[in-house]
């Protein structure tokens, strides 16, 4: 399984992406971030549905618990912005 706690540095550029199969259930353990214009605070749970494009912004160093259901290797599709 690729479920894990992820660490993202403040202002880290994380590719805009989506998953075709997995629903992604996330908990912000530490830090402050926003995703798709919605501010996420410590302890918040946020869910990314299949085919939903996510574009996170990390306002502080963040730790995120990320669980993908189902967890499928290779189920990540980056969106290249020109």
PDB file of C-alpha atoms in Angstrom:
ATOM      1  CA  UNK A   1       0.000   0.000   0.000  1.00  0.00           C
ATOM      2  CA  UNK A   2       1.144   3.564  -0.675  1.00  0.00           C
ATOM      3  CA  UNK A   3      -0.779   5.052   2.244  1.00  0.00           C
ATOM      4  CA  UNK A   4       1.562   7.124   4.386  1.00  0.00           C
ATOM      5  CA  UNK A   5       2.326  10.359   6.176  1.00  0.00           C
ATOM      6  CA  UNK A   6       3.654  12.886   3.671  1.00  0.00           C
ATOM      7  CA  UNK A   7       5.835  15.875   4.517  1.00  0.00           C
ATOM      8  CA  UNK A   8       5.574  18.984   2.342  1.00  0.00           C
ATOM      9  CA  UNK A   9       7.768  22.049   2.805  1.00  0.00           C
ATOM     10  CA  UNK A  10       6.360  25.582   2.840  1.00  0.00           C
ATOM     11  CA  UNK A  11       5.822  26.820  -0.742  1.00  0.00           C
ATOM     12  CA  UNK A  12       6.735  23.395  -2.168  1.00  0.00           C
ATOM     13  CA  UNK A  13       5.388  23.053  -5.693  1.00  0.00           C
ATOM     14  CA  UNK A  14       3.245  19.916  -5.845  1.00  0.00           C
ATOM     15  CA  UNK A  15       2.065  19.008  -9.332  1.00  0.00           C
ATOM     16  CA  UNK A  16      -1.590  19.574 -10.139  1.00  0.00           C
ATOM     17  CA  UNK A  17      -2.931  16.035 -10.534  1.00  0.00           C
ATOM     18  CA  UNK A  18      -5.848  13.654 -10.236  1.00  0.00           C
ATOM     19  CA  UNK A  19      -6.504   9.949  -9.722  1.00  0.00           C
ATOM     20  CA  UNK A  20      -8.808   7.938 -11.994  1.00  0.00           C
ATOM     21  CA  UNK A  21      -9.506   5.116  -9.547  1.00  0.00           C
ATOM     22  CA  UNK A  22      -8.706   6.102  -5.980  1.00  0.00           C
ATOM     23  CA  UNK A  23     -10.608   8.255  -3.534  1.00  0.00           C
ATOM     24  CA  UNK A  24      -7.955  10.049  -1.457  1.00  0.00           C
ATOM     25  CA  UNK A  25      -8.740  10.610   2.220  1.00  0.00           C
ATOM     26  CA  UNK A  26      -6.350  13.096   3.844  1.00  0.00           C
ATOM     27  CA  UNK A  27      -5.843  14.477   7.357  1.00  0.00           C
ATOM     28  CA  UNK A  28      -3.697  17.558   7.895  1.00  0.00           C
ATOM     29  CA  UNK A  29      -1.681  16.569  10.960  1.00  0.00           C
ATOM     30  CA  UNK A  30       0.499  19.664  11.138  1.00  0.00           C
ATOM     31  CA  UNK A  31       0.758  22.961   9.273  1.00  0.00           C
ATOM     32  CA  UNK A  32      -1.476  25.206   7.199  1.00  0.00           C
ATOM     33  CA  UNK A  33      -2.410  24.677   3.559  1.00  0.00           C
ATOM     34  CA  UNK A  34      -5.130  25.209   1.030  1.00  0.00           C
ATOM     35  CA  UNK A  35      -6.379  23.033  -1.758  1.00  0.00           C
ATOM     36  CA  UNK A  36      -8.493  24.239  -4.665  1.00  0.00           C
ATOM     37  CA  UNK A  37      -9.023  27.544  -2.841  1.00  0.00           C
ATOM     38  CA  UNK A  38     -10.224  25.957   0.433  1.00  0.00           C
ATOM     39  CA  UNK A  39      -8.131  26.601   3.549  1.00  0.00           C
ATOM     40  CA  UNK A  40      -7.200  23.469   5.499  1.00  0.00           C
ATOM     41  CA  UNK A  41      -6.236  23.688   9.175  1.00  0.00           C
ATOM     42  CA  UNK A  42      -4.600  21.162  11.506  1.00  0.00           C
ATOM     43  CA  UNK A  43      -6.940  18.261  12.218  1.00  0.00           C
ATOM     44  CA  UNK A  44      -9.088  18.850   9.122  1.00  0.00           C
ATOM     45  CA  UNK A  45     -10.040  15.866   6.969  1.00  0.00           C
ATOM     46  CA  UNK A  46     -10.276  16.531   3.242  1.00  0.00           C
ATOM     47  CA  UNK A  47     -11.330  14.075   0.572  1.00  0.00           C
ATOM     48  CA  UNK A  48     -10.346  14.124  -3.090  1.00  0.00           C
ATOM     49  CA  UNK A  49     -12.784  12.139  -5.217  1.00  0.00           C
ATOM     50  CA  UNK A  50     -11.705  10.166  -8.319  1.00  0.00           C
ATOM     51  CA  UNK A  51     -11.135  12.470 -11.313  1.00  0.00           C
ATOM     52  CA  UNK A  52     -11.145  15.563  -9.061  1.00  0.00           C
ATOM     53  CA  UNK A  53      -8.163  17.756  -9.918  1.00  0.00           C
ATOM     54  CA  UNK A  54      -6.212  18.853  -6.844  1.00  0.00           C
ATOM     55  CA  UNK A  55      -3.817  21.775  -6.656  1.00  0.00           C
ATOM     56  CA  UNK A  56      -2.474  22.193  -3.099  1.00  0.00           C
ATOM     57  CA  UNK A  57      -0.631  25.226  -1.731  1.00  0.00           C
ATOM     58  CA  UNK A  58       1.484  24.757   1.406  1.00  0.00           C
ATOM     59  CA  UNK A  59       1.493  27.935   3.530  1.00  0.00           C
ATOM     60  CA  UNK A  60       3.689  26.274   6.199  1.00  0.00           C
ATOM     61  CA  UNK A  61       5.644  23.031   6.461  1.00  0.00           C
ATOM     62  CA  UNK A  62       2.901  20.380   6.511  1.00  0.00           C
ATOM     63  CA  UNK A  63       2.421  16.762   7.466  1.00  0.00           C
ATOM     64  CA  UNK A  64      -0.492  15.021   5.748  1.00  0.00           C
ATOM     65  CA  UNK A  65      -1.806  11.522   6.413  1.00  0.00           C
ATOM     66  CA  UNK A  66      -2.844  10.252   2.969  1.00  0.00           C
ATOM     67  CA  UNK A  67      -4.964   7.125   2.460  1.00  0.00           C
ATOM     68  CA  UNK A  68      -5.995   6.089  -1.051  1.00  0.00           C
ATOM     69  CA  UNK A  69      -8.979   3.760  -1.465  1.00  0.00           C
ATOM     70  CA  UNK A  70      -8.158   1.574  -3.272  1.00  0.00           C
ATOM     71  CA  UNK A  71      -4.397   2.142  -3.244  1.00  0.00           C
ATOM     72  CA  UNK A  72      -3.337   1.553  -6.860  1.00  0.00           C
ATOM     73  CA  UNK A  73       0.270   2.053  -7.980  1.00  0.00           C
ATOM     74  CA  UNK A  74       0.461   4.374 -11.003  1.00  0.00           C
ATOM     75  CA  UNK A  75      -2.981   5.936 -10.439  1.00  0.00           C
ATOM     76  CA  UNK A  76      -1.679   9.526 -10.559  1.00  0.00           C
ATOM     77  CA  UNK A  77      -2.081  11.761 -13.587  1.00  0.00           C
ATOM     78  CA  UNK A  78      -0.294  15.113 -13.605  1.00  0.00           C
ATOM     79  CA  UNK A  79      -1.778  18.061 -15.441  1.00  0.00           C
ATOM     80  CA  UNK A  80       0.833  20.063 -17.305  1.00  0.00           C
ATOM     81  CA  UNK A  81       0.034  23.768 -17.378  1.00  0.00           C
ATOM     82  CA  UNK A  82       1.629  25.756 -20.185  1.00  0.00           C
TER      83      UNK A  82
END
